[in-house]
Amino acid sequence: MLTPEVHAAMERSMLCWFATVSEAGQPNVSPKEVFAPFDAEHLVIANIASPNSVRNVLSNPSVCVSFVDIFVQKGFKIVGTAHNIGRHASDYAHWVGPLQAKAGTRFTIHSVLVVKVLSIEPILAPSYRLYPEETTEESQIASAMHAYGVRPAP
């Protein structure tokens, strides 16, 4: 399910948005900076400062993860189930590898949120659907660079 295209989109995204639901039914969406594809069926998210997300996953494992390349304005929405793997769990070292590689010494990873993928849908900026003849990745990049006041690297 996590195809090479999804892996590449994850690598281009600086944040993912992790949606959970509390025991009382209250939705919570939280940005996550350290996340990675793990295999074809799982992605992993570092619990760096996420007590609400962890608490919510413990009471309701249904989650949604989305990520978008802000320049191309494309990404993916992943629906799945999550479980929390604490630092002292026997399989922690199995799951934390790709996260530790990204986090380095900058962040302490308290636990790993492992998401089992149930479905994946593409996310596209509305311009791709509403104006397909004139909307290209290049035009979206140019528009985003203008909006953010940035220029391509030399």
XYZ file of N, CA and C in Angstrom:
462
model
N 0.826 -1.205 0.000
C 0.000 0.000 0.000
C 0.866 1.263 0.000
N 1.933 1.266 0.788
C 2.833 2.422 0.779
C 3.799 2.240 -0.389
N 3.365 2.703 -1.537
C 4.113 2.552 -2.782
C 5.341 3.463 -2.784
N 6.237 3.273 -3.723
C 7.372 4.195 -3.850
C 6.928 5.653 -4.011
N 5.805 5.879 -4.679
C 5.279 7.242 -4.835
C 4.894 7.845 -3.480
N 4.264 7.053 -2.624
C 3.890 7.518 -1.287
C 5.144 7.748 -0.448
N 6.106 6.841 -0.522
C 7.381 7.006 0.195
C 8.041 8.320 -0.209
N 8.113 8.588 -1.522
C 8.756 9.808 -2.015
C 8.017 11.048 -1.530
N 6.691 11.004 -1.530
C 5.905 12.150 -1.053
C 6.150 12.393 0.430
N 6.274 11.324 1.209
C 6.576 11.469 2.642
C 7.925 12.133 2.841
N 8.898 11.723 2.058
C 10.245 12.283 2.191
C 10.288 13.770 1.834
N 9.402 14.220 0.933
C 9.367 15.634 0.536
C 8.571 16.508 1.506
N 7.861 15.898 2.424
C 7.000 16.650 3.344
C 7.739 16.922 4.648
N 7.652 18.155 5.112
C 8.340 18.544 6.340
C 7.555 18.172 7.595
N 6.247 18.104 7.482
C 5.367 17.760 8.601
C 4.309 16.785 8.111
N 3.799 15.998 9.028
C 2.553 15.294 8.748
C 1.558 15.758 9.808
N 0.313 15.571 9.512
C -0.761 15.932 10.439
C -1.399 14.636 10.891
N -1.391 14.423 12.208
C -1.836 13.177 12.818
C -3.156 13.447 13.526
N -4.223 12.844 13.024
C -5.554 13.048 13.591
C -5.955 11.839 14.425
N -6.394 12.127 15.655
C -6.854 11.105 16.584
C -8.182 11.562 17.174
N -8.790 10.686 17.960
C -10.049 11.015 18.636
C -9.920 10.588 20.094
N -10.309 11.491 21.003
C -10.218 11.178 22.430
C -11.310 10.198 22.838
N -11.180 9.703 24.048
C -12.182 8.788 24.599
C -13.566 9.440 24.634
N -13.592 10.773 24.814
C -14.860 11.517 24.853
C -15.367 11.892 23.457
N -14.635 11.493 22.406
C -15.066 11.794 21.045
C -14.538 13.109 20.495
N -13.633 13.756 21.215
C -13.070 15.040 20.780
C -11.948 14.802 19.768
N -12.077 15.351 18.545
C -10.999 15.197 17.567
C -9.766 16.004 17.974
N -8.609 15.518 17.580
C -7.347 16.205 17.830
C -6.469 16.034 16.593
N -5.935 17.139 16.083
C -4.991 17.083 14.973
C -3.712 17.728 15.454
N -2.607 17.024 15.231
C -1.334 17.464 15.774
C -0.239 17.321 14.715
N 0.600 18.359 14.550
C 1.704 18.232 13.587
C 2.799 17.338 14.152
N 3.382 16.543 13.287
C 4.490 15.665 13.665
C 5.639 15.927 12.701
N 6.805 16.195 13.267
C 7.971 16.553 12.462
C 8.814 15.341 12.076
N 8.790 14.299 12.892
C 9.625 13.137 12.626
C 8.712 11.942 12.366
N 8.647 11.557 11.096
C 7.812 10.442 10.663
C 8.466 9.816 9.442
N 8.117 8.565 9.159
C 8.755 7.878 8.041
C 7.929 6.670 7.624
N 8.035 6.301 6.350
C 7.468 5.007 5.956
C 8.314 3.911 6.598
N 7.692 2.813 6.964
C 8.452 1.707 7.572
C 8.554 0.534 6.603
N 7.401 0.090 6.115
C 7.349 -0.971 5.117
C 6.106 -0.722 4.281
N 5.663 -1.699 3.521
C 4.523 -1.493 2.621
C 3.202 -1.293 3.354
N 3.144 -1.659 4.638
C 1.885 -1.584 5.384
C 1.917 -0.682 6.603
N 3.074 -0.116 6.938
C 3.188 0.676 8.167
C 3.977 1.955 7.942
N 3.583 2.981 8.689
C 4.427 4.153 8.826
C 4.632 4.371 10.313
N 5.708 5.070 10.643
C 6.038 5.294 12.049
C 6.153 6.793 12.298
N 5.716 7.194 13.495
C 5.727 8.592 13.901
C 6.374 8.657 15.280
N 7.319 9.582 15.435
C 7.990 9.740 16.728
C 7.101 10.500 17.697
N 6.976 9.950 18.891
C 6.344 10.683 19.981
C 7.451 11.489 20.648
N 7.500 12.752 20.288
C 8.492 13.671 20.859
C 7.839 14.506 21.957
N 6.668 15.027 21.666
C 5.921 15.858 22.623
C 4.430 15.681 22.347
N 3.950 14.451 22.445
C 2.597 14.120 21.992
C 1.748 13.383 23.023
N 1.631 13.882 24.239
C 0.857 13.124 25.232
C -0.610 12.961 24.840
N -1.214 13.974 24.203
C -2.624 13.839 23.791
C -2.784 12.784 22.707
N -1.889 12.782 21.730
C -1.970 11.785 20.649
C -1.826 10.377 21.214
N -0.855 10.172 22.087
C -0.638 8.847 22.675
C -1.853 8.426 23.488
N -2.352 9.315 24.325
C -3.530 8.996 25.149
C -4.719 8.636 24.247
N -4.904 9.404 23.184
C -6.030 9.136 22.279
C -5.879 7.781 21.583
N -4.680 7.464 21.125
C -4.446 6.179 20.455
C -4.705 5.014 21.409
N -4.355 5.187 22.680
C -4.589 4.126 23.655
C -6.077 3.855 23.852
N -6.910 4.888 23.710
C -8.353 4.681 23.894
C -9.096 4.432 22.584
N -8.547 4.897 21.474
C -9.187 4.713 20.168
C -8.090 4.651 19.112
N -7.787 3.481 18.569
C -6.665 3.351 17.644
C -6.912 3.895 16.238
N -8.125 4.329 15.915
C -8.407 4.857 14.578
C -7.723 6.206 14.394
N -6.951 6.326 13.310
C -6.195 7.550 13.051
C -6.243 7.905 11.568
N -5.850 9.141 11.298
C -5.671 9.611 9.937
C -4.382 10.423 9.919
N -3.549 10.182 8.917
C -2.289 10.901 8.756
C -2.309 11.534 7.379
N -1.991 12.828 7.310
C -1.895 13.463 5.997
C -0.594 14.234 5.899
N -0.093 14.327 4.688
C 1.124 15.089 4.423
C 1.045 15.612 2.998
N 1.586 16.821 2.812
C 1.509 17.503 1.527
C 2.839 18.179 1.248
N 3.325 18.038 0.038
C 4.460 18.826 -0.432
C 3.910 20.225 -0.679
N 4.342 21.210 0.115
C 3.717 22.534 0.049
C 3.998 23.265 -1.249
N 5.015 22.876 -1.984
C 5.293 23.531 -3.253
C 4.488 22.918 -4.394
N 4.509 21.611 -4.528
C 3.751 20.934 -5.586
C 2.259 20.916 -5.243
N 1.944 20.966 -3.954
C 0.579 20.958 -3.440
C -0.146 19.646 -3.762
N 0.616 18.583 -3.525
C 0.096 17.226 -3.643
C 0.598 16.438 -2.443
N -0.154 15.412 -2.072
C 0.268 14.553 -0.975
C -0.666 13.374 -0.854
N -0.762 12.848 0.355
C -1.598 11.673 0.593
C -2.265 11.744 1.961
N -3.429 11.115 2.032
C -4.154 10.913 3.291
C -4.151 9.418 3.545
N -3.707 9.037 4.733
C -3.653 7.634 5.121
C -4.580 7.423 6.308
N -5.474 6.462 6.176
C -6.357 6.070 7.267
C -5.863 4.733 7.771
N -5.812 4.603 9.094
C -5.321 3.356 9.646
C -5.610 3.218 11.120
N -4.917 2.269 11.716
C -4.995 2.073 13.155
C -3.577 2.209 13.708
N -3.486 2.752 14.909
C -2.167 3.002 15.491
C -2.048 2.326 16.848
N -0.819 2.021 17.184
C -0.521 1.601 18.544
C 0.804 2.228 18.958
N 0.954 2.392 20.248
C 2.113 3.069 20.812
C 3.104 2.033 21.324
N 4.361 2.175 20.898
C 5.430 1.283 21.338
C 6.365 2.092 22.239
N 6.366 1.800 23.526
C 7.203 2.515 24.486
C 8.668 2.135 24.369
N 9.526 2.980 24.916
C 10.983 2.779 24.847
C 11.441 1.455 25.466
N 10.689 0.940 26.421
C 11.100 -0.283 27.101
C 10.446 -1.537 26.515
N 9.650 -1.370 25.470
C 9.029 -2.533 24.830
C 10.084 -3.334 24.074
N 9.893 -4.626 24.006
C 10.885 -5.499 23.368
C 11.052 -5.202 21.874
N 10.023 -4.676 21.222
C 10.122 -4.395 19.784
C 10.378 -2.915 19.459
N 10.678 -2.109 20.472
C 10.953 -0.679 20.252
C 12.091 -0.474 19.243
N 13.193 -1.177 19.412
C 14.352 -1.017 18.521
C 13.997 -1.377 17.087
N 13.083 -2.309 16.903
C 12.638 -2.700 15.565
C 11.966 -1.531 14.835
N 11.156 -0.750 15.549
C 10.363 0.310 14.928
C 11.046 1.674 14.891
N 11.929 1.972 15.804
C 12.450 3.335 15.958
C 13.529 3.712 14.940
N 14.147 2.749 14.287
C 15.282 2.999 13.405
C 15.145 4.165 12.437
N 14.127 4.158 11.556
C 14.028 5.259 10.588
C 13.754 6.612 11.247
N 13.139 6.596 12.413
C 12.865 7.846 13.126
C 14.135 8.391 13.764
N 14.910 7.503 14.367
C 16.146 7.933 15.002
C 17.103 8.505 13.959
N 17.092 7.920 12.763
C 17.940 8.423 11.684
C 17.565 9.864 11.334
N 16.274 10.187 11.382
C 15.815 11.557 11.084
C 16.011 12.496 12.266
N 15.746 12.028 13.460
C 15.788 12.882 14.646
C 17.212 13.167 15.098
N 18.095 12.196 14.889
C 19.465 12.360 15.363
C 19.479 12.630 16.856
N 20.299 13.580 17.270
C 20.364 13.939 18.688
C 19.498 15.157 19.000
N 18.819 15.671 17.991
C 18.011 16.887 18.171
C 16.804 16.650 19.071
N 16.165 15.492 18.949
C 14.946 15.199 19.694
C 15.082 13.891 20.461
N 14.421 13.827 21.611
C 14.287 12.573 22.342
C 12.983 11.927 21.896
N 13.077 10.688 21.457
C 11.879 9.949 21.045
C 11.409 9.141 22.257
N 10.244 9.502 22.780
C 9.707 8.845 23.969
C 9.038 7.514 23.657
N 8.433 7.435 22.470
C 7.803 6.200 22.019
C 7.573 6.321 20.520
N 7.150 5.229 19.919
C 6.880 5.199 18.484
C 5.404 4.895 18.278
N 4.751 5.741 17.500
C 3.380 5.483 17.086
C 3.454 4.738 15.753
N 3.033 3.488 15.771
C 3.077 2.643 14.577
C 1.684 2.640 13.961
N 1.603 3.078 12.710
C 0.315 3.153 12.012
C 0.236 2.034 10.981
N -0.756 1.177 11.133
C -1.065 0.132 10.144
C -2.001 0.764 9.123
N -1.585 0.788 7.884
C -2.344 1.451 6.824
C -3.545 0.599 6.413
N -4.720 1.244 6.405
C -5.928 0.584 5.926
C -6.348 1.103 4.557
N -6.128 2.407 4.314
C -6.444 2.981 3.004
C -5.593 4.224 2.771
N -5.401 4.528 1.495
C -4.621 5.700 1.090
C -5.380 6.412 -0.017
N -5.448 7.737 0.091
C -6.053 8.561 -0.952
C -5.111 9.709 -1.271
N -5.040 10.096 -2.545
C -4.209 11.259 -2.873
C -4.868 12.547 -2.394
N -4.042 13.515 -2.076
C -4.492 14.870 -1.766
C -3.971 15.753 -2.893
N -4.860 16.521 -3.497
C -4.496 17.445 -4.571
C -5.088 18.814 -4.288
N -4.316 19.858 -4.555
C -4.874 21.204 -4.467
C -6.044 21.290 -5.457
N -7.089 22.033 -5.134
C -8.252 22.131 -6.018
C -7.918 22.590 -7.443
N -6.872 23.370 -7.610
C -6.514 23.854 -8.952
C -6.278 22.707 -9.933
N -5.720 21.597 -9.471
C -5.478 20.457 -10.357
C -6.782 19.918 -10.941
N -7.842 19.949 -10.153
C -9.134 19.431 -10.629
C -9.948 20.493 -11.366
N -9.915 21.737 -10.850
C -10.742 22.794 -11.434
C -10.166 23.376 -12.721
N -8.844 23.390 -12.838
C -8.185 23.979 -14.004
C -7.112 23.031 -14.536
N -7.483 21.821 -14.941
C -6.488 20.810 -15.307
C -5.618 21.169 -16.514
N -6.145 21.987 -17.437
C -5.358 22.340 -18.620
C -4.229 23.307 -18.291
N -4.410 24.128 -17.269
C -3.384 25.131 -16.965
C -2.599 24.860 -15.684
N -3.011 23.875 -14.916
C -2.335 23.597 -13.651
C -1.332 22.467 -13.823
N -0.091 22.786 -13.558
C 0.982 21.798 -13.611
C 1.739 21.871 -12.291
N 2.569 20.887 -12.050
C 3.408 20.953 -10.858
C 4.291 22.192 -10.905
N 4.795 22.517 -12.087
C 5.654 23.694 -12.226
C 4.895 24.982 -11.898
N 3.643 25.091 -12.361
C 2.868 26.306 -12.063
C 2.528 26.394 -10.580
N 2.273 25.251 -9.952
C 1.981 25.250 -8.518
C 3.222 25.632 -7.713
N 4.384 25.133 -8.137
C 5.633 25.476 -7.451
C 5.888 26.973 -7.567
N 5.717 27.520 -8.765
C 5.934 28.960 -8.970
C 4.973 29.778 -8.106
N 3.728 29.357 -8.055
C 2.730 30.066 -7.248
C 3.070 29.998 -5.762
N 3.462 28.822 -5.278
C 3.810 28.668 -3.865
C 5.063 29.469 -3.525
N 6.052 29.458 -4.406
C 7.276 30.229 -4.145
C 6.957 31.719 -4.067
N 6.074 32.175 -4.933
C 5.660 33.576 -4.880
C 4.929 33.865 -3.562
N 3.996 32.985 -3.205
C 3.213 33.205 -1.981
C 4.081 33.190 -0.723
N 5.104 32.312 -0.709
C 5.982 32.202 0.467
C 7.192 33.135 0.391
N 7.360 33.808 -0.746
C 8.478 34.724 -0.894
C 9.820 34.023 -0.933
N 9.879 32.878 -1.572
C 11.128 32.139 -1.685
C 11.508 31.967 -3.146
N 12.769 31.621 -3.376
C 13.282 31.380 -4.720
C 13.933 30.001 -4.773
N 14.023 29.432 -5.963
C 14.708 28.131 -6.061
C 16.159 28.248 -5.630
N 16.679 27.171 -5.088
C 18.101 27.138 -4.707
C 18.942 27.204 -5.984
N 20.104 27.866 -5.905
C 20.949 27.964 -7.123
C 21.493 26.611 -7.546
